[in-house]
């Protein structure tokens, strides 16, 4: 007996079910996906509605259509969930990819040598030391993230270069017993410069998403500041919005739009 779709419009619920099946690993990257007929039989909907659901998943980048062959689960695309902090290592592994990390820089920096925005964001005391970490994250050998991070040394004493070659979140929580409570992020679209493009094995001017973030531990204490570049062809940012129940309670956006 097919799963009945009870919500209107019908294809929204079909799309939600299919999207969940892709993201939970029921269909592996590169695997051929269900046909219109199979979707119609599974959900008790018309082929036209099934086609509309498929088209929506293709436009989201979860599926790709190959002419004369069919629809397949798209390979090589990771998603960044804006609703929670998830480690790259965990996300890549869940997507069936092998995560690796190259540590390009690791050294101490004194407060006086930091740029003012970083110093203020971390609320540093005079004379405090931070650790600068530059890492390239790869999924199945493909560079996908270039990360520049300043980490407060007082909360992770004895940290070594060899320690940051894997998940930093795991290191902070397991070795240093720190509870990473959340992060404030600013996200913008940018074009890669020559040096950044070379490291990410992309072309200069290619699109990327830049995330500037401050990570916090319990009590709202800032732990790190980072600037991270995500390859535009390898990452998709995902969010889920709820309804506005009282428009008067919506907080205005902070900042201004400007030409670059």
CSV table of C-alpha atoms in Angstrom, one decimal:
chain,number,residue,atom,x,y,z
A,1,UNK,CA,0.0,0.0,0.0
A,2,UNK,CA,1.6,3.3,-1.1
A,3,UNK,CA,2.4,6.0,1.5
A,4,UNK,CA,-0.4,8.5,1.1
A,5,UNK,CA,0.4,12.2,0.7
A,6,UNK,CA,-2.1,14.2,2.7
A,7,UNK,CA,-0.7,17.7,2.5
A,8,UNK,CA,-1.3,20.3,-0.2
A,9,UNK,CA,0.5,20.9,-2.5
A,10,UNK,CA,1.2,17.2,-2.8
A,11,UNK,CA,4.6,17.3,-4.3
A,12,UNK,CA,6.0,19.2,-1.3
A,13,UNK,CA,5.6,16.2,1.0
A,14,UNK,CA,6.9,13.9,-1.7
A,15,UNK,CA,10.0,16.1,-2.0
A,16,UNK,CA,10.5,16.1,1.7
A,17,UNK,CA,10.4,12.3,1.9
A,18,UNK,CA,12.8,11.9,-1.0
A,19,UNK,CA,15.2,14.5,0.3
A,20,UNK,CA,15.4,12.8,3.6
A,21,UNK,CA,16.1,9.4,1.9
A,22,UNK,CA,19.0,11.0,0.1
A,23,UNK,CA,20.5,12.7,3.1
A,24,UNK,CA,20.2,9.7,5.4
A,25,UNK,CA,22.2,7.6,3.0
A,26,UNK,CA,19.4,5.4,1.7
A,27,UNK,CA,20.7,6.3,-1.8
A,28,UNK,CA,24.5,6.4,-2.2
A,29,UNK,CA,26.2,9.2,-4.2
A,30,UNK,CA,26.3,8.2,-7.8
A,31,UNK,CA,23.4,5.7,-7.5
A,32,UNK,CA,20.5,5.8,-9.9
A,33,UNK,CA,17.5,7.3,-8.2
A,34,UNK,CA,13.8,6.4,-8.4
A,35,UNK,CA,11.9,6.9,-11.6
A,36,UNK,CA,8.8,9.0,-11.9
A,37,UNK,CA,6.8,5.8,-12.1
A,38,UNK,CA,8.4,4.4,-8.9
A,39,UNK,CA,7.8,7.6,-7.0
A,40,UNK,CA,4.2,7.7,-8.2
A,41,UNK,CA,3.6,4.2,-7.0
A,42,UNK,CA,5.3,4.7,-3.6
A,43,UNK,CA,3.4,7.9,-2.7
A,44,UNK,CA,0.2,7.3,-4.7
A,45,UNK,CA,0.7,10.4,-6.8
A,46,UNK,CA,0.6,11.1,-10.5
A,47,UNK,CA,3.7,11.0,-12.7
A,48,UNK,CA,3.4,14.7,-13.4
A,49,UNK,CA,3.6,15.4,-9.6
A,50,UNK,CA,6.5,12.9,-9.3
A,51,UNK,CA,8.3,14.7,-12.1
A,52,UNK,CA,7.8,18.0,-10.3
A,53,UNK,CA,9.3,16.6,-7.1
A,54,UNK,CA,12.3,15.2,-9.0
A,55,UNK,CA,12.8,18.6,-10.8
A,56,UNK,CA,12.9,20.3,-7.4
A,57,UNK,CA,15.6,18.0,-6.1
A,58,UNK,CA,17.6,18.5,-9.2
A,59,UNK,CA,17.4,22.3,-8.8
A,60,UNK,CA,18.6,21.9,-5.2
A,61,UNK,CA,21.6,20.0,-6.4
A,62,UNK,CA,20.8,16.7,-4.7
A,63,UNK,CA,20.1,14.9,-7.9
A,64,UNK,CA,21.4,15.2,-11.5
A,65,UNK,CA,19.7,14.3,-14.7
A,66,UNK,CA,21.6,12.4,-17.3
A,67,UNK,CA,20.0,12.5,-20.7
A,68,UNK,CA,18.9,9.1,-22.0
A,69,UNK,CA,19.9,7.4,-18.7
A,70,UNK,CA,17.9,8.7,-15.8
A,71,UNK,CA,18.3,10.6,-12.6
A,72,UNK,CA,21.2,10.0,-10.2
A,73,UNK,CA,22.2,11.1,-6.7
A,74,UNK,CA,24.7,13.8,-7.1
A,75,UNK,CA,28.3,13.1,-6.0
A,76,UNK,CA,30.9,15.3,-4.4
A,77,UNK,CA,28.6,17.9,-2.8
A,78,UNK,CA,28.7,18.5,1.0
A,79,UNK,CA,26.1,20.5,2.8
A,80,UNK,CA,26.6,23.0,5.6
A,81,UNK,CA,23.7,23.0,8.1
A,82,UNK,CA,23.2,26.5,9.3
A,83,UNK,CA,21.1,25.4,12.3
A,84,UNK,CA,23.9,23.6,14.3
A,85,UNK,CA,27.6,23.2,14.6
A,86,UNK,CA,28.8,20.0,12.9
A,87,UNK,CA,32.4,19.0,12.3
A,88,UNK,CA,33.7,18.7,8.8
A,89,UNK,CA,35.0,15.2,9.7
A,90,UNK,CA,31.6,14.0,10.8
A,91,UNK,CA,29.8,15.6,7.8
A,92,UNK,CA,32.2,14.2,5.2
A,93,UNK,CA,32.1,10.7,6.8
A,94,UNK,CA,28.3,10.8,6.9
A,95,UNK,CA,28.3,11.6,3.2
A,96,UNK,CA,30.4,8.5,2.4
A,97,UNK,CA,33.6,10.5,1.8
A,98,UNK,CA,37.0,10.2,3.3
A,99,UNK,CA,38.0,13.4,5.2
A,100,UNK,CA,41.7,14.5,5.4
A,101,UNK,CA,43.4,17.6,6.7
A,102,UNK,CA,46.6,19.4,5.7
A,103,UNK,CA,48.0,21.7,8.3
A,104,UNK,CA,49.6,24.6,6.4
A,105,UNK,CA,50.5,26.8,9.4
A,106,UNK,CA,50.6,26.5,13.2
A,107,UNK,CA,52.3,29.1,15.4
A,108,UNK,CA,51.7,31.4,18.4
A,109,UNK,CA,50.6,35.0,18.0
A,110,UNK,CA,50.7,37.7,20.7
A,111,UNK,CA,47.6,39.9,21.2
A,112,UNK,CA,49.6,43.0,20.1
A,113,UNK,CA,50.2,41.5,16.7
A,114,UNK,CA,46.6,40.7,15.9
A,115,UNK,CA,44.3,42.8,13.8
A,116,UNK,CA,41.8,44.9,15.9
A,117,UNK,CA,38.6,43.0,14.8
A,118,UNK,CA,40.1,39.7,15.8
A,119,UNK,CA,41.4,41.1,19.1
A,120,UNK,CA,38.0,42.6,20.0
A,121,UNK,CA,36.0,39.5,18.9
A,122,UNK,CA,38.1,37.3,21.2
A,123,UNK,CA,38.0,39.7,24.1
A,124,UNK,CA,41.7,39.1,24.7
A,125,UNK,CA,43.6,40.3,27.8
A,126,UNK,CA,46.9,42.2,27.3
A,127,UNK,CA,49.7,39.8,26.7
A,128,UNK,CA,47.5,36.9,26.0
A,129,UNK,CA,48.6,34.4,23.3
A,130,UNK,CA,46.6,32.8,20.6
A,131,UNK,CA,47.4,29.9,18.3
A,132,UNK,CA,47.1,30.6,14.6
A,133,UNK,CA,46.1,27.5,12.6
A,134,UNK,CA,45.7,27.4,8.8
A,135,UNK,CA,44.2,24.2,7.4
A,136,UNK,CA,43.1,22.7,4.1
A,137,UNK,CA,40.2,20.2,4.4
A,138,UNK,CA,39.8,17.6,1.7
A,139,UNK,CA,37.0,15.2,0.9
A,140,UNK,CA,38.0,12.1,-1.1
A,141,UNK,CA,41.2,14.0,-1.9
A,142,UNK,CA,39.4,17.1,-3.3
A,143,UNK,CA,40.2,20.4,-1.5
A,144,UNK,CA,36.9,21.9,-0.3
A,145,UNK,CA,37.6,24.2,2.7
A,146,UNK,CA,40.4,26.6,3.4
A,147,UNK,CA,40.4,27.6,7.1
A,148,UNK,CA,42.2,30.4,8.9
A,149,UNK,CA,41.7,30.2,12.7
A,150,UNK,CA,42.9,32.0,15.9
A,151,UNK,CA,42.4,29.8,19.0
A,152,UNK,CA,42.9,31.1,22.5
A,153,UNK,CA,45.8,29.2,24.0
A,154,UNK,CA,44.7,29.6,27.6
A,155,UNK,CA,41.9,27.1,27.0
A,156,UNK,CA,44.0,24.5,25.2
A,157,UNK,CA,47.4,24.5,26.8
A,158,UNK,CA,50.0,22.3,25.2
A,159,UNK,CA,48.3,22.2,21.9
A,160,UNK,CA,50.7,20.9,19.1
A,161,UNK,CA,50.7,21.0,15.4
A,162,UNK,CA,50.2,17.3,15.2
A,163,UNK,CA,47.0,17.6,17.2
A,164,UNK,CA,45.0,19.6,14.7
A,165,UNK,CA,45.3,17.2,11.7
A,166,UNK,CA,41.8,15.8,12.5
A,167,UNK,CA,38.6,17.1,14.0
A,168,UNK,CA,39.2,20.2,16.1
A,169,UNK,CA,35.8,19.9,17.7
A,170,UNK,CA,36.6,16.4,19.0
A,171,UNK,CA,39.9,17.6,20.3
A,172,UNK,CA,38.4,20.5,22.2
A,173,UNK,CA,35.6,18.4,23.7
A,174,UNK,CA,37.5,15.2,24.5
A,175,UNK,CA,41.0,16.3,25.5
A,176,UNK,CA,40.2,19.8,26.9
A,177,UNK,CA,36.7,19.0,28.2
A,178,UNK,CA,35.4,22.2,26.6
A,179,UNK,CA,31.7,22.6,25.8
A,180,UNK,CA,31.4,24.3,22.4
A,181,UNK,CA,28.1,26.2,23.0
A,182,UNK,CA,27.7,27.8,19.6
A,183,UNK,CA,29.1,30.4,17.2
A,184,UNK,CA,28.2,33.7,15.6
A,185,UNK,CA,28.6,33.6,11.9
A,186,UNK,CA,28.6,36.1,9.0
A,187,UNK,CA,28.3,34.6,5.6
A,188,UNK,CA,29.0,36.2,2.3
A,189,UNK,CA,29.7,35.3,-1.4
A,190,UNK,CA,33.2,36.0,-2.5
A,191,UNK,CA,35.5,35.4,-5.5
A,192,UNK,CA,38.7,33.5,-4.9
A,193,UNK,CA,41.9,35.3,-5.2
A,194,UNK,CA,44.9,33.8,-6.9
A,195,UNK,CA,46.6,32.3,-3.8
A,196,UNK,CA,43.4,30.9,-2.4
A,197,UNK,CA,42.3,29.5,-5.7
A,198,UNK,CA,45.7,27.7,-6.1
A,199,UNK,CA,45.4,26.1,-2.7
A,200,UNK,CA,41.8,25.0,-3.3
A,201,UNK,CA,42.6,23.8,-6.9
A,202,UNK,CA,40.1,26.2,-8.4
A,203,UNK,CA,40.4,29.0,-10.9
A,204,UNK,CA,41.0,32.6,-9.8
A,205,UNK,CA,37.6,34.4,-9.6
A,206,UNK,CA,35.7,31.2,-8.9
A,207,UNK,CA,32.8,31.6,-6.5
A,208,UNK,CA,33.2,30.7,-2.8
A,209,UNK,CA,31.3,31.2,0.4
A,210,UNK,CA,33.2,32.9,3.1
A,211,UNK,CA,32.2,32.4,6.8
A,212,UNK,CA,33.6,34.7,9.5
A,213,UNK,CA,32.8,33.2,12.9
A,214,UNK,CA,33.4,33.5,16.6
A,215,UNK,CA,33.0,30.2,18.5
A,216,UNK,CA,31.9,30.2,22.1
A,217,UNK,CA,32.2,27.9,25.1
A,218,UNK,CA,29.9,28.0,28.1
A,219,UNK,CA,29.1,31.4,29.6
A,220,UNK,CA,29.5,33.1,26.2
A,221,UNK,CA,33.3,33.1,26.4
A,222,UNK,CA,34.9,33.4,23.0
A,223,UNK,CA,37.2,30.6,22.1
A,224,UNK,CA,38.2,31.1,18.5
A,225,UNK,CA,37.9,33.5,15.5
A,226,UNK,CA,38.0,32.1,12.0
A,227,UNK,CA,37.7,33.0,8.4
A,228,UNK,CA,36.8,30.0,6.3
A,229,UNK,CA,36.4,29.6,2.5
A,230,UNK,CA,34.1,27.0,1.1
A,231,UNK,CA,34.4,26.0,-2.6
A,232,UNK,CA,31.2,27.1,-4.3
A,233,UNK,CA,31.1,24.0,-6.5
A,234,UNK,CA,31.6,21.6,-3.6
A,235,UNK,CA,29.4,23.0,-0.8
A,236,UNK,CA,25.8,23.9,-0.4
A,237,UNK,CA,24.5,25.8,2.7
A,238,UNK,CA,21.2,24.5,4.1
A,239,UNK,CA,18.7,26.0,6.5
A,240,UNK,CA,15.1,25.5,7.5
A,241,UNK,CA,12.9,28.5,8.3
A,242,UNK,CA,9.8,28.5,10.4
A,243,UNK,CA,6.8,30.7,10.0
A,244,UNK,CA,6.7,34.3,11.3
A,245,UNK,CA,4.0,34.2,14.0
A,246,UNK,CA,4.4,37.9,14.9
A,247,UNK,CA,6.1,40.1,12.4
A,248,UNK,CA,6.5,42.9,15.0
A,249,UNK,CA,8.9,40.6,16.9
A,250,UNK,CA,11.3,40.1,14.0
A,251,UNK,CA,14.7,41.6,14.7
A,252,UNK,CA,16.1,43.8,11.9
A,253,UNK,CA,19.2,42.6,10.1
A,254,UNK,CA,22.5,44.0,11.4
A,255,UNK,CA,24.8,45.7,8.9
A,256,UNK,CA,24.4,47.3,5.5
A,257,UNK,CA,24.5,46.3,1.9
A,258,UNK,CA,27.4,47.7,0.0
A,259,UNK,CA,29.1,47.3,-3.4
A,260,UNK,CA,32.4,45.6,-3.5
